[in-house]
Amino acid sequence: DLDIIDITSDTFQLPTLGPLLRQMHKELTTGRGFVVLRGFPVDKWTIKESAAAYYGLGAYIGDAVSQNAKGHVLGHVKDIGGDVNDPKTR
């Protein structure tokens, strides 16, 4: 059981998907600048498993950098029920 920060493309091997993720890296850096991944089965995993999977995919696409002053390398997005039409809702 690795800490999330210790996950790399070497420790999170994806023999079938890995080459596609490396192509996505190229598309992000020298192509259109965005890619879409669909069908990620997060409803079947725990939050920790989902976080590790996202981080593992990201290890093929780029390098993790801190997201805030606390050094977090992965943020979690959650719908808290705010009104999307309210300009004060983030």
PDB file of N, CA and C in Angstrom:
ATOM      1  N   ASP A   1       0.844  -1.187   0.000  1.00  0.00           N
ATOM      2  CA  ASP A   1       0.000   0.000   0.000  1.00  0.00           C
ATOM      3  C   ASP A   1       0.885   1.244   0.000  1.00  0.00           C
ATOM      4  N   LEU A   2       1.029   1.882  -1.144  1.00  0.00           N
ATOM      5  CA  LEU A   2       1.861   3.069  -1.282  1.00  0.00           C
ATOM      6  C   LEU A   2       1.116   4.325  -0.849  1.00  0.00           C
ATOM      7  N   ASP A   3       1.872   5.288  -0.309  1.00  0.00           N
ATOM      8  CA  ASP A   3       1.302   6.617  -0.131  1.00  0.00           C
ATOM      9  C   ASP A   3       1.089   7.196  -1.520  1.00  0.00           C
ATOM     10  N   ILE A   4       0.097   8.032  -1.665  1.00  0.00           N
ATOM     11  CA  ILE A   4      -0.231   8.560  -2.986  1.00  0.00           C
ATOM     12  C   ILE A   4       0.968   9.260  -3.630  1.00  0.00           C
ATOM     13  N   ILE A   5       1.762   9.949  -2.849  1.00  0.00           N
ATOM     14  CA  ILE A   5       2.900  10.688  -3.389  1.00  0.00           C
ATOM     15  C   ILE A   5       3.968   9.755  -3.967  1.00  0.00           C
ATOM     16  N   ASP A   6       3.943   8.483  -3.568  1.00  0.00           N
ATOM     17  CA  ASP A   6       4.920   7.508  -4.044  1.00  0.00           C
ATOM     18  C   ASP A   6       4.484   6.771  -5.307  1.00  0.00           C
ATOM     19  N   ILE A   7       3.295   7.072  -5.802  1.00  0.00           N
ATOM     20  CA  ILE A   7       2.805   6.427  -7.017  1.00  0.00           C
ATOM     21  C   ILE A   7       3.493   7.048  -8.224  1.00  0.00           C
ATOM     22  N   THR A   8       4.041   6.194  -9.069  1.00  0.00           N
ATOM     23  CA  THR A   8       4.671   6.615 -10.325  1.00  0.00           C
ATOM     24  C   THR A   8       4.173   5.700 -11.437  1.00  0.00           C
ATOM     25  N   SER A   9       4.533   5.989 -12.657  1.00  0.00           N
ATOM     26  CA  SER A   9       4.142   5.092 -13.744  1.00  0.00           C
ATOM     27  C   SER A   9       4.841   3.740 -13.609  1.00  0.00           C
ATOM     28  N   ASP A  10       5.954   3.690 -12.885  1.00  0.00           N
ATOM     29  CA  ASP A  10       6.628   2.407 -12.636  1.00  0.00           C
ATOM     30  C   ASP A  10       5.916   1.580 -11.579  1.00  0.00           C
ATOM     31  N   THR A  11       5.336   2.241 -10.562  1.00  0.00           N
ATOM     32  CA  THR A  11       4.650   1.516  -9.498  1.00  0.00           C
ATOM     33  C   THR A  11       3.166   1.320  -9.789  1.00  0.00           C
ATOM     34  N   PHE A  12       2.654   2.020 -10.793  1.00  0.00           N
ATOM     35  CA  PHE A  12       1.240   1.936 -11.184  1.00  0.00           C
ATOM     36  C   PHE A  12       1.206   1.533 -12.655  1.00  0.00           C
ATOM     37  N   GLN A  13       1.558   0.319 -12.905  1.00  0.00           N
ATOM     38  CA  GLN A  13       1.734  -0.136 -14.283  1.00  0.00           C
ATOM     39  C   GLN A  13       0.402  -0.379 -14.977  1.00  0.00           C
ATOM     40  N   LEU A  14       0.296   0.186 -16.157  1.00  0.00           N
ATOM     41  CA  LEU A  14      -0.888   0.053 -17.002  1.00  0.00           C
ATOM     42  C   LEU A  14      -0.425  -0.353 -18.392  1.00  0.00           C
ATOM     43  N   PRO A  15      -0.164  -1.643 -18.603  1.00  0.00           N
ATOM     44  CA  PRO A  15       0.415  -2.072 -19.875  1.00  0.00           C
ATOM     45  C   PRO A  15      -0.446  -1.775 -21.103  1.00  0.00           C
ATOM     46  N   THR A  16      -1.746  -1.762 -20.961  1.00  0.00           N
ATOM     47  CA  THR A  16      -2.627  -1.488 -22.092  1.00  0.00           C
ATOM     48  C   THR A  16      -2.946   0.000 -22.209  1.00  0.00           C
ATOM     49  N   LEU A  17      -3.316   0.613 -21.109  1.00  0.00           N
ATOM     50  CA  LEU A  17      -3.725   2.016 -21.109  1.00  0.00           C
ATOM     51  C   LEU A  17      -2.539   2.978 -21.079  1.00  0.00           C
ATOM     52  N   GLY A  18      -1.411   2.556 -20.523  1.00  0.00           N
ATOM     53  CA  GLY A  18      -0.241   3.422 -20.395  1.00  0.00           C
ATOM     54  C   GLY A  18       0.186   4.097 -21.689  1.00  0.00           C
ATOM     55  N   PRO A  19       0.327   3.342 -22.789  1.00  0.00           N
ATOM     56  CA  PRO A  19       0.715   3.990 -24.052  1.00  0.00           C
ATOM     57  C   PRO A  19      -0.293   5.052 -24.520  1.00  0.00           C
ATOM     58  N   LEU A  20      -1.573   4.804 -24.317  1.00  0.00           N
ATOM     59  CA  LEU A  20      -2.589   5.800 -24.672  1.00  0.00           C
ATOM     60  C   LEU A  20      -2.447   7.046 -23.800  1.00  0.00           C
ATOM     61  N   LEU A  21      -2.174   6.855 -22.518  1.00  0.00           N
ATOM     62  CA  LEU A  21      -1.990   7.997 -21.624  1.00  0.00           C
ATOM     63  C   LEU A  21      -0.772   8.810 -22.026  1.00  0.00           C
ATOM     64  N   ARG A  22       0.265   8.147 -22.484  1.00  0.00           N
ATOM     65  CA  ARG A  22       1.459   8.871 -22.952  1.00  0.00           C
ATOM     66  C   ARG A  22       1.124   9.670 -24.226  1.00  0.00           C
ATOM     67  N   GLN A  23       0.247   9.124 -25.084  1.00  0.00           N
ATOM     68  CA  GLN A  23      -0.211   9.889 -26.263  1.00  0.00           C
ATOM     69  C   GLN A  23      -1.023  11.103 -25.819  1.00  0.00           C
ATOM     70  N   MET A  24      -1.801  10.928 -24.751  1.00  0.00           N
ATOM     71  CA  MET A  24      -2.576  12.047 -24.224  1.00  0.00           C
ATOM     72  C   MET A  24      -1.649  13.150 -23.737  1.00  0.00           C
ATOM     73  N   HIS A  25      -0.536  12.757 -23.127  1.00  0.00           N
ATOM     74  CA  HIS A  25       0.446  13.753 -22.694  1.00  0.00           C
ATOM     75  C   HIS A  25       0.914  14.588 -23.877  1.00  0.00           C
ATOM     76  N   LYS A  26       1.190  13.923 -24.978  1.00  0.00           N
ATOM     77  CA  LYS A  26       1.636  14.633 -26.178  1.00  0.00           C
ATOM     78  C   LYS A  26       0.536  15.578 -26.683  1.00  0.00           C
ATOM     79  N   GLU A  27      -0.704  15.109 -26.677  1.00  0.00           N
ATOM     80  CA  GLU A  27      -1.829  15.938 -27.117  1.00  0.00           C
ATOM     81  C   GLU A  27      -1.994  17.158 -26.214  1.00  0.00           C
ATOM     82  N   LEU A  28      -1.754  16.974 -24.915  1.00  0.00           N
ATOM     83  CA  LEU A  28      -1.868  18.083 -23.972  1.00  0.00           C
ATOM     84  C   LEU A  28      -0.767  19.120 -24.160  1.00  0.00           C
ATOM     85  N   THR A  29       0.433  18.655 -24.465  1.00  0.00           N
ATOM     86  CA  THR A  29       1.571  19.573 -24.520  1.00  0.00           C
ATOM     87  C   THR A  29       1.831  20.156 -25.903  1.00  0.00           C
ATOM     88  N   THR A  30       1.492  19.419 -26.960  1.00  0.00           N
ATOM     89  CA  THR A  30       1.788  19.930 -28.302  1.00  0.00           C
ATOM     90  C   THR A  30       0.578  19.920 -29.227  1.00  0.00           C
ATOM     91  N   GLY A  31      -0.542  19.469 -28.723  1.00  0.00           N
ATOM     92  CA  GLY A  31      -1.747  19.389 -29.553  1.00  0.00           C
ATOM     93  C   GLY A  31      -2.803  20.382 -29.103  1.00  0.00           C
ATOM     94  N   ARG A  32      -4.023  19.894 -28.983  1.00  0.00           N
ATOM     95  CA  ARG A  32      -5.158  20.758 -28.641  1.00  0.00           C
ATOM     96  C   ARG A  32      -5.100  21.325 -27.232  1.00  0.00           C
ATOM     97  N   GLY A  33      -4.390  20.643 -26.345  1.00  0.00           N
ATOM     98  CA  GLY A  33      -4.273  21.144 -24.978  1.00  0.00           C
ATOM     99  C   GLY A  33      -5.291  20.581 -24.011  1.00  0.00           C
ATOM    100  N   PHE A  34      -6.125  19.664 -24.466  1.00  0.00           N
ATOM    101  CA  PHE A  34      -7.072  19.006 -23.558  1.00  0.00           C
ATOM    102  C   PHE A  34      -7.392  17.619 -24.081  1.00  0.00           C
ATOM    103  N   VAL A  35      -7.798  16.751 -23.159  1.00  0.00           N
ATOM    104  CA  VAL A  35      -8.259  15.409 -23.497  1.00  0.00           C
ATOM    105  C   VAL A  35      -9.440  15.099 -22.583  1.00  0.00           C
ATOM    106  N   VAL A  36     -10.244  14.132 -22.967  1.00  0.00           N
ATOM    107  CA  VAL A  36     -11.390  13.725 -22.167  1.00  0.00           C
ATOM    108  C   VAL A  36     -11.269  12.237 -21.860  1.00  0.00           C
ATOM    109  N   LEU A  37     -11.368  11.906 -20.585  1.00  0.00           N
ATOM    110  CA  LEU A  37     -11.437  10.507 -20.147  1.00  0.00           C
ATOM    111  C   LEU A  37     -12.843  10.275 -19.613  1.00  0.00           C
ATOM    112  N   ARG A  38     -13.470   9.207 -20.049  1.00  0.00           N
ATOM    113  CA  ARG A  38     -14.834   8.904 -19.596  1.00  0.00           C
ATOM    114  C   ARG A  38     -14.905   7.500 -19.030  1.00  0.00           C
ATOM    115  N   GLY A  39     -15.929   7.278 -18.225  1.00  0.00           N
ATOM    116  CA  GLY A  39     -16.213   5.940 -17.739  1.00  0.00           C
ATOM    117  C   GLY A  39     -15.351   5.479 -16.572  1.00  0.00           C
ATOM    118  N   PHE A  40     -14.797   6.410 -15.834  1.00  0.00           N
ATOM    119  CA  PHE A  40     -13.979   6.054 -14.679  1.00  0.00           C
ATOM    120  C   PHE A  40     -14.911   5.562 -13.570  1.00  0.00           C
ATOM    121  N   PRO A  41     -14.817   4.300 -13.171  1.00  0.00           N
ATOM    122  CA  PRO A  41     -15.825   3.694 -12.278  1.00  0.00           C
ATOM    123  C   PRO A  41     -15.637   4.036 -10.797  1.00  0.00           C
ATOM    124  N   VAL A  42     -15.646   5.312 -10.462  1.00  0.00           N
ATOM    125  CA  VAL A  42     -15.396   5.714  -9.077  1.00  0.00           C
ATOM    126  C   VAL A  42     -16.480   5.242  -8.111  1.00  0.00           C
ATOM    127  N   ASP A  43     -17.664   4.964  -8.618  1.00  0.00           N
ATOM    128  CA  ASP A  43     -18.730   4.483  -7.732  1.00  0.00           C
ATOM    129  C   ASP A  43     -18.452   3.081  -7.195  1.00  0.00           C
ATOM    130  N   LYS A  44     -17.495   2.383  -7.781  1.00  0.00           N
ATOM    131  CA  LYS A  44     -17.143   1.030  -7.338  1.00  0.00           C
ATOM    132  C   LYS A  44     -15.953   1.025  -6.374  1.00  0.00           C
ATOM    133  N   TRP A  45     -15.317   2.179  -6.183  1.00  0.00           N
ATOM    134  CA  TRP A  45     -14.098   2.266  -5.384  1.00  0.00           C
ATOM    135  C   TRP A  45     -14.295   3.146  -4.161  1.00  0.00           C
ATOM    136  N   THR A  46     -13.411   2.962  -3.190  1.00  0.00           N
ATOM    137  CA  THR A  46     -13.382   3.862  -2.045  1.00  0.00           C
ATOM    138  C   THR A  46     -12.760   5.187  -2.497  1.00  0.00           C
ATOM    139  N   ILE A  47     -12.867   6.194  -1.674  1.00  0.00           N
ATOM    140  CA  ILE A  47     -12.251   7.486  -2.001  1.00  0.00           C
ATOM    141  C   ILE A  47     -10.743   7.313  -2.152  1.00  0.00           C
ATOM    142  N   LYS A  48     -10.135   6.523  -1.274  1.00  0.00           N
ATOM    143  CA  LYS A  48      -8.693   6.303  -1.341  1.00  0.00           C
ATOM    144  C   LYS A  48      -8.305   5.584  -2.641  1.00  0.00           C
ATOM    145  N   GLU A  49      -9.082   4.587  -3.032  1.00  0.00           N
ATOM    146  CA  GLU A  49      -8.804   3.870  -4.285  1.00  0.00           C
ATOM    147  C   GLU A  49      -8.980   4.788  -5.498  1.00  0.00           C
ATOM    148  N   SER A  50     -10.016   5.600  -5.487  1.00  0.00           N
ATOM    149  CA  SER A  50     -10.249   6.540  -6.590  1.00  0.00           C
ATOM    150  C   SER A  50      -9.113   7.552  -6.679  1.00  0.00           C
ATOM    151  N   ALA A  51      -8.681   8.064  -5.535  1.00  0.00           N
ATOM    152  CA  ALA A  51      -7.583   9.030  -5.519  1.00  0.00           C
ATOM    153  C   ALA A  51      -6.314   8.400  -6.083  1.00  0.00           C
ATOM    154  N   ALA A  52      -6.027   7.169  -5.673  1.00  0.00           N
ATOM    155  CA  ALA A  52      -4.829   6.479  -6.178  1.00  0.00           C
ATOM    156  C   ALA A  52      -4.929   6.246  -7.684  1.00  0.00           C
ATOM    157  N   ALA A  53      -6.118   5.909  -8.164  1.00  0.00           N
ATOM    158  CA  ALA A  53      -6.303   5.672  -9.593  1.00  0.00           C
ATOM    159  C   ALA A  53      -6.100   6.965 -10.390  1.00  0.00           C
ATOM    160  N   TYR A  54      -6.684   8.067  -9.934  1.00  0.00           N
ATOM    161  CA  TYR A  54      -6.501   9.350 -10.618  1.00  0.00           C
ATOM    162  C   TYR A  54      -5.032   9.763 -10.607  1.00  0.00           C
ATOM    163  N   TYR A  55      -4.397   9.607  -9.463  1.00  0.00           N
ATOM    164  CA  TYR A  55      -2.990   9.979  -9.351  1.00  0.00           C
ATOM    165  C   TYR A  55      -2.132   9.086 -10.241  1.00  0.00           C
ATOM    166  N   GLY A  56      -2.467   7.795 -10.283  1.00  0.00           N
ATOM    167  CA  GLY A  56      -1.729   6.861 -11.131  1.00  0.00           C
ATOM    168  C   GLY A  56      -1.860   7.205 -12.606  1.00  0.00           C
ATOM    169  N   LEU A  57      -3.064   7.557 -13.044  1.00  0.00           N
ATOM    170  CA  LEU A  57      -3.253   7.998 -14.426  1.00  0.00           C
ATOM    171  C   LEU A  57      -2.430   9.257 -14.699  1.00  0.00           C
ATOM    172  N   GLY A  58      -2.468  10.160 -13.752  1.00  0.00           N
ATOM    173  CA  GLY A  58      -1.729  11.403 -13.903  1.00  0.00           C
ATOM    174  C   GLY A  58      -0.226  11.198 -13.992  1.00  0.00           C
ATOM    175  N   ALA A  59       0.263  10.135 -13.381  1.00  0.00           N
ATOM    176  CA  ALA A  59       1.699   9.845 -13.418  1.00  0.00           C
ATOM    177  C   ALA A  59       2.183   9.570 -14.840  1.00  0.00           C
ATOM    178  N   TYR A  60       1.284   9.147 -15.698  1.00  0.00           N
ATOM    179  CA  TYR A  60       1.629   8.909 -17.102  1.00  0.00           C
ATOM    180  C   TYR A  60       1.550  10.193 -17.932  1.00  0.00           C
ATOM    181  N   ILE A  61       0.787  11.144 -17.451  1.00  0.00           N
ATOM    182  CA  ILE A  61       0.508  12.339 -18.235  1.00  0.00           C
ATOM    183  C   ILE A  61       1.413  13.513 -17.861  1.00  0.00           C
ATOM    184  N   GLY A  62       1.843  13.593 -16.626  1.00  0.00           N
ATOM    185  CA  GLY A  62       2.665  14.727 -16.209  1.00  0.00           C
ATOM    186  C   GLY A  62       3.250  14.525 -14.830  1.00  0.00           C
ATOM    187  N   ASP A  63       3.783  15.589 -14.278  1.00  0.00           N
ATOM    188  CA  ASP A  63       4.390  15.568 -12.955  1.00  0.00           C
ATOM    189  C   ASP A  63       3.476  16.278 -11.967  1.00  0.00           C
ATOM    190  N   ALA A  64       3.270  15.651 -10.820  1.00  0.00           N
ATOM    191  CA  ALA A  64       2.427  16.249  -9.785  1.00  0.00           C
ATOM    192  C   ALA A  64       3.147  17.423  -9.141  1.00  0.00           C
ATOM    193  N   VAL A  65       2.408  18.471  -8.883  1.00  0.00           N
ATOM    194  CA  VAL A  65       2.923  19.623  -8.155  1.00  0.00           C
ATOM    195  C   VAL A  65       1.922  19.974  -7.062  1.00  0.00           C
ATOM    196  N   SER A  66       2.404  20.609  -6.039  1.00  0.00           N
ATOM    197  CA  SER A  66       1.554  20.990  -4.917  1.00  0.00           C
ATOM    198  C   SER A  66       0.405  21.866  -5.397  1.00  0.00           C
ATOM    199  N   GLN A  67      -0.769  21.625  -4.841  1.00  0.00           N
ATOM    200  CA  GLN A  67      -1.959  22.373  -5.219  1.00  0.00           C
ATOM    201  C   GLN A  67      -2.271  23.518  -4.258  1.00  0.00           C
ATOM    202  N   ASN A  68      -1.578  23.534  -3.115  1.00  0.00           N
ATOM    203  CA  ASN A  68      -1.848  24.577  -2.123  1.00  0.00           C
ATOM    204  C   ASN A  68      -0.670  24.688  -1.158  1.00  0.00           C
ATOM    205  N   ALA A  69      -0.774  25.591  -0.204  1.00  0.00           N
ATOM    206  CA  ALA A  69       0.311  25.833   0.749  1.00  0.00           C
ATOM    207  C   ALA A  69       0.569  24.639   1.668  1.00  0.00           C
ATOM    208  N   LYS A  70      -0.402  23.740   1.780  1.00  0.00           N
ATOM    209  CA  LYS A  70      -0.224  22.555   2.630  1.00  0.00           C
ATOM    210  C   LYS A  70       0.511  21.433   1.904  1.00  0.00           C
ATOM    211  N   GLY A  71       0.771  21.610   0.621  1.00  0.00           N
ATOM    212  CA  GLY A  71       1.507  20.597  -0.130  1.00  0.00           C
ATOM    213  C   GLY A  71       0.647  19.494  -0.714  1.00  0.00           C
ATOM    214  N   HIS A  72      -0.662  19.662  -0.727  1.00  0.00           N
ATOM    215  CA  HIS A  72      -1.544  18.643  -1.294  1.00  0.00           C
ATOM    216  C   HIS A  72      -1.285  18.505  -2.794  1.00  0.00           C
ATOM    217  N   VAL A  73      -1.202  17.274  -3.258  1.00  0.00           N
ATOM    218  CA  VAL A  73      -0.941  17.028  -4.683  1.00  0.00           C
ATOM    219  C   VAL A  73      -2.179  16.567  -5.439  1.00  0.00           C
ATOM    220  N   LEU A  74      -3.268  16.378  -4.732  1.00  0.00           N
ATOM    221  CA  LEU A  74      -4.515  15.953  -5.367  1.00  0.00           C
ATOM    222  C   LEU A  74      -5.677  16.602  -4.634  1.00  0.00           C
ATOM    223  N   GLY A  75      -6.526  17.282  -5.371  1.00  0.00           N
ATOM    224  CA  GLY A  75      -7.703  17.890  -4.771  1.00  0.00           C
ATOM    225  C   GLY A  75      -8.932  17.044  -5.022  1.00  0.00           C
ATOM    226  N   HIS A  76      -9.903  17.163  -4.158  1.00  0.00           N
ATOM    227  CA  HIS A  76     -11.158  16.426  -4.306  1.00  0.00           C
ATOM    228  C   HIS A  76     -12.267  17.417  -4.618  1.00  0.00           C
ATOM    229  N   VAL A  77     -13.082  17.099  -5.606  1.00  0.00           N
ATOM    230  CA  VAL A  77     -14.188  17.960  -5.997  1.00  0.00           C
ATOM    231  C   VAL A  77     -15.473  17.285  -5.563  1.00  0.00           C
ATOM    232  N   LYS A  78     -16.322  18.046  -4.884  1.00  0.00           N
ATOM    233  CA  LYS A  78     -17.573  17.480  -4.383  1.00  0.00           C
ATOM    234  C   LYS A  78     -18.697  18.487  -4.595  1.00  0.00           C
ATOM    235  N   ASP A  79     -19.810  18.005  -5.093  1.00  0.00           N
ATOM    236  CA  ASP A  79     -20.991  18.841  -5.261  1.00  0.00           C
ATOM    237  C   ASP A  79     -21.620  19.036  -3.883  1.00  0.00           C
ATOM    238  N   ILE A  80     -21.630  20.285  -3.405  1.00  0.00           N
ATOM    239  CA  ILE A  80     -22.220  20.556  -2.093  1.00  0.00           C
ATOM    240  C   ILE A  80     -23.595  21.208  -2.220  1.00  0.00           C
ATOM    241  N   GLY A  81     -24.143  21.147  -3.428  1.00  0.00           N
ATOM    242  CA  GLY A  81     -25.514  21.578  -3.634  1.00  0.00           C
ATOM    243  C   GLY A  81     -25.712  23.067  -3.820  1.00  0.00           C
ATOM    244  N   GLY A  82     -24.658  23.808  -4.132  1.00  0.00           N
ATOM    245  CA  GLY A  82     -24.813  25.238  -4.358  1.00  0.00           C
ATOM    246  C   GLY A  82     -25.602  25.521  -5.629  1.00  0.00           C
ATOM    247  N   ASP A  83     -26.170  26.708  -5.688  1.00  0.00           N
ATOM    248  CA  ASP A  83     -26.947  27.129  -6.854  1.00  0.00           C
ATOM    249  C   ASP A  83     -25.991  27.563  -7.962  1.00  0.00           C
ATOM    250  N   VAL A  84     -25.950  26.837  -9.072  1.00  0.00           N
ATOM    251  CA  VAL A  84     -25.032  27.156 -10.172  1.00  0.00           C
ATOM    252  C   VAL A  84     -25.350  28.498 -10.819  1.00  0.00           C
ATOM    253  N   ASN A  85     -26.557  29.019 -10.611  1.00  0.00           N
ATOM    254  CA  ASN A  85     -26.943  30.317 -11.165  1.00  0.00           C
ATOM    255  C   ASN A  85     -26.569  31.490 -10.265  1.00  0.00           C
ATOM    256  N   ASP A  86     -26.129  31.204  -9.067  1.00  0.00           N
ATOM    257  CA  ASP A  86     -25.715  32.241  -8.123  1.00  0.00           C
ATOM    258  C   ASP A  86     -24.265  32.619  -8.387  1.00  0.00           C
ATOM    259  N   PRO A  87     -23.981  33.865  -8.759  1.00  0.00           N
ATOM    260  CA  PRO A  87     -22.605  34.254  -9.087  1.00  0.00           C
ATOM    261  C   PRO A  87     -21.647  34.155  -7.896  1.00  0.00           C
ATOM    262  N   LYS A  88     -22.177  34.023  -6.676  1.00  0.00           N
ATOM    263  CA  LYS A  88     -21.323  33.888  -5.498  1.00  0.00           C
ATOM    264  C   LYS A  88     -20.987  32.428  -5.187  1.00  0.00           C
ATOM    265  N   THR A  89     -21.586  31.509  -5.927  1.00  0.00           N
ATOM    266  CA  THR A  89     -21.312  30.082  -5.729  1.00  0.00           C
ATOM    267  C   THR A  89     -20.040  29.725  -6.477  1.00  0.00           C
ATOM    268  N   ARG A  90     -19.169  28.970  -5.823  1.00  0.00           N
ATOM    269  CA  ARG A  90     -17.919  28.545  -6.458  1.00  0.00           C
ATOM    270  C   ARG A  90     -17.998  27.107  -6.848  1.00  0.00           C
TER     271      ARG A  90
END
